[in-house]
Coordinates of C-alpha atoms in Angstrom, one line a residue:
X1 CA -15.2 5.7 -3.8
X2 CA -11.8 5.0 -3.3
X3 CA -10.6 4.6 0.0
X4 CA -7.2 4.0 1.3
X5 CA -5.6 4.0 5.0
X6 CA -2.4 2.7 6.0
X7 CA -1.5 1.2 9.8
X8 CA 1.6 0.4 11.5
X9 CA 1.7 -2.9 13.8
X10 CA 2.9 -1.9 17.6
X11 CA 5.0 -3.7 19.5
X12 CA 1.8 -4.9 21.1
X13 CA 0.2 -6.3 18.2
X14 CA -2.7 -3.6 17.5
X15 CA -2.4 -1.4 14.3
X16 CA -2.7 2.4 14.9
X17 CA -3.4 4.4 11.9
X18 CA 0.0 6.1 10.4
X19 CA -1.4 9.8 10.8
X20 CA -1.8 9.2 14.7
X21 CA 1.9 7.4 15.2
X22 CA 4.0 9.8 17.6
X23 CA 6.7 7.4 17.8
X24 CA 9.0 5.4 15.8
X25 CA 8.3 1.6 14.6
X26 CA 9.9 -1.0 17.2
X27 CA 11.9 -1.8 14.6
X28 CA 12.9 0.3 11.8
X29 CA 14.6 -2.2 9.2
X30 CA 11.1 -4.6 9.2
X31 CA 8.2 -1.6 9.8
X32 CA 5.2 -4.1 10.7
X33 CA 2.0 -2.8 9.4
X34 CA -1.3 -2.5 6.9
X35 CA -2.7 -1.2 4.0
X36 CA -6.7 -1.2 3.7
X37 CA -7.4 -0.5 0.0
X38 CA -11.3 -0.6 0.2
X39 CA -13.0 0.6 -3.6
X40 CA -17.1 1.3 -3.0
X41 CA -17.1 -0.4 0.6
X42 CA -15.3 -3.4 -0.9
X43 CA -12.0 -4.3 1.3
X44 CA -9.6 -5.6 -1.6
X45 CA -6.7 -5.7 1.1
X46 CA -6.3 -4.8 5.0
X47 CA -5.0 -5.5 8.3
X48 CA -5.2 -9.2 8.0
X49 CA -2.6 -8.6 5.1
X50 CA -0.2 -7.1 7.6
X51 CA 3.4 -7.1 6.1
X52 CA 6.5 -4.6 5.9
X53 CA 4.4 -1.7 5.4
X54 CA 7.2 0.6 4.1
X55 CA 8.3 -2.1 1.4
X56 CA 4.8 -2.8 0.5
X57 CA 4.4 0.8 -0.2
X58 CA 7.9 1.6 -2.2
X59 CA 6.2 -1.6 -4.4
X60 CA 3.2 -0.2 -5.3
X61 CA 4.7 3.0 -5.9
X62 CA 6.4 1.0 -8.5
X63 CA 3.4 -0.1 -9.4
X64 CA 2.0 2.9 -10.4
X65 CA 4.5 4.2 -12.5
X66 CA 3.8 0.4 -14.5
X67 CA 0.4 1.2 -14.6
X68 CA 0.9 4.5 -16.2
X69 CA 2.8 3.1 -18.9
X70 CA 1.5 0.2 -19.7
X71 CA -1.6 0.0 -18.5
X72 CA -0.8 -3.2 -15.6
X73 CA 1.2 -4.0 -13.0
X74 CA 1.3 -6.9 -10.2
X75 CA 3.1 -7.0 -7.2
X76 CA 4.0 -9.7 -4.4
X77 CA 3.5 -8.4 -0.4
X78 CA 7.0 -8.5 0.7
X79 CA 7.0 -11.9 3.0
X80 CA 3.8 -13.1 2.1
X81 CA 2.5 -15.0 -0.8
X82 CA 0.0 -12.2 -1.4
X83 CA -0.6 -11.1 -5.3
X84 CA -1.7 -7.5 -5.8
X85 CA -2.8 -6.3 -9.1
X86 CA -4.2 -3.1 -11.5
X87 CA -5.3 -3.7 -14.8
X88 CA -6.6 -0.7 -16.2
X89 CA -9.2 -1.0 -19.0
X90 CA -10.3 2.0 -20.2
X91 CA -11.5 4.7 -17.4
X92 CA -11.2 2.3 -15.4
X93 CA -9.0 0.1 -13.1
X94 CA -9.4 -3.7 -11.4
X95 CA -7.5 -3.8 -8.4
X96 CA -7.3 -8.2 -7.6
X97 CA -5.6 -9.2 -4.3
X98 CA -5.0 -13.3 -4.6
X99 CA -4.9 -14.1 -1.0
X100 CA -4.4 -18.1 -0.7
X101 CA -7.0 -19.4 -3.0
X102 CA -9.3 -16.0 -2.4
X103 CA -9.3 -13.2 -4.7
X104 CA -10.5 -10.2 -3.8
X105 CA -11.5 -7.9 -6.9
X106 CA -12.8 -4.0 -7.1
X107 CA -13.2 -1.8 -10.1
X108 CA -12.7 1.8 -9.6
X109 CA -12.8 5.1 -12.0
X110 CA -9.2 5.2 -12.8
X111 CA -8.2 8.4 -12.6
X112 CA -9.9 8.7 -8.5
X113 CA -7.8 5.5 -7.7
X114 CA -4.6 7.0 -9.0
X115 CA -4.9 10.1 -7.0
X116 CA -6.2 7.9 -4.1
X117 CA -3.0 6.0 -4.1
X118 CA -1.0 8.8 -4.9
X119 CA -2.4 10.5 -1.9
X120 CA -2.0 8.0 0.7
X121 CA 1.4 7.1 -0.5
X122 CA 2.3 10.6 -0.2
X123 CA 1.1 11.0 3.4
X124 CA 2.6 7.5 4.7
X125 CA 6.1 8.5 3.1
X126 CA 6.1 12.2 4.8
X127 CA 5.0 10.2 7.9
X128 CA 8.2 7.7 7.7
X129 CA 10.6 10.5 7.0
X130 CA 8.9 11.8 10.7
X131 CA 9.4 9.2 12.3
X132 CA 12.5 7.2 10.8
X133 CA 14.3 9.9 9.2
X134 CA 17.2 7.2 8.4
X135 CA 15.2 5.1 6.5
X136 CA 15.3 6.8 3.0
X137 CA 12.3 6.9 1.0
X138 CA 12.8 9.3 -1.6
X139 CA 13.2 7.3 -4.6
X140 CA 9.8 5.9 -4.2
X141 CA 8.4 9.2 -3.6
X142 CA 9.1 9.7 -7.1
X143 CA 6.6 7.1 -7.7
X144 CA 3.8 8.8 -6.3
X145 CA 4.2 11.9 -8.0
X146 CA 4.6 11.2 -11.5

């Protein structure tokens, strides 16, 4: 099971889960925040990854399209020296975080991850265009629902 929630860092340092946000990011040209990717209980990625959420997302909406064409696609978090990978392999897909000298790995069907992704990019990116309608997030949308 692939599971996937996405947080944004308050100005007081706790991460609230994007869906429950009423109000905008303290600051709206570096949106703070977290991915947890987590693939049969496994946490590839999460809050201790905190980075710019928003450009974190527009990369692996990137990503995605990469995958879909060539079957793998890797990704640096935006100020951290965090490498995030899918290497799809059949049905399949291995999602690798390299985290210092950790890497964290989980295999998932490939076709439930896709839509996973898909999904929660989807509902972060409606969320944004709530709360920081200036911010423009439409290109990678287009990502997400190829």
């Amino acid at each position: 099971m692939v599971e996937i929630e996405t947080f944004l860092k308050g100005a007081d340092g706790t991460f609230v889960q994007v869906e429950a946000c009423r109000t905008p990011p303290p600051d709206l040209d570096y949106i703070e925040g977290a991915i947890r990717l987590t693939v049969d209980g496994s946490e590839v990625i999460g809050t201790e990854e905190w980075d710019y959420v928003d450009q974190l997302w527009c990369y692996i909406a990137e990503m995605v399209t990469k995958t879909q064409s060539s079957g793998y696609a890797e990704t640096y978090f935006p100020d951290q020296p965090i490498k995030l990978s899918f290497q799809v392999t059949g049905s399949r897909v291995s999602v690798a975080a390299k985290i210092g000298d950790e890497v964290k790995t989980a295999n998932a069907p490939y076709e439930e991850f896709l839509k996973a992704v898909k999904a929660a990019g989807a509902t972060f990116f409606a969320k944004m265009s709530e709360l920081a309608p200036s911010n423009s997030y439409i290109e990678a949308q287009r990502g997400l629902s190829a």
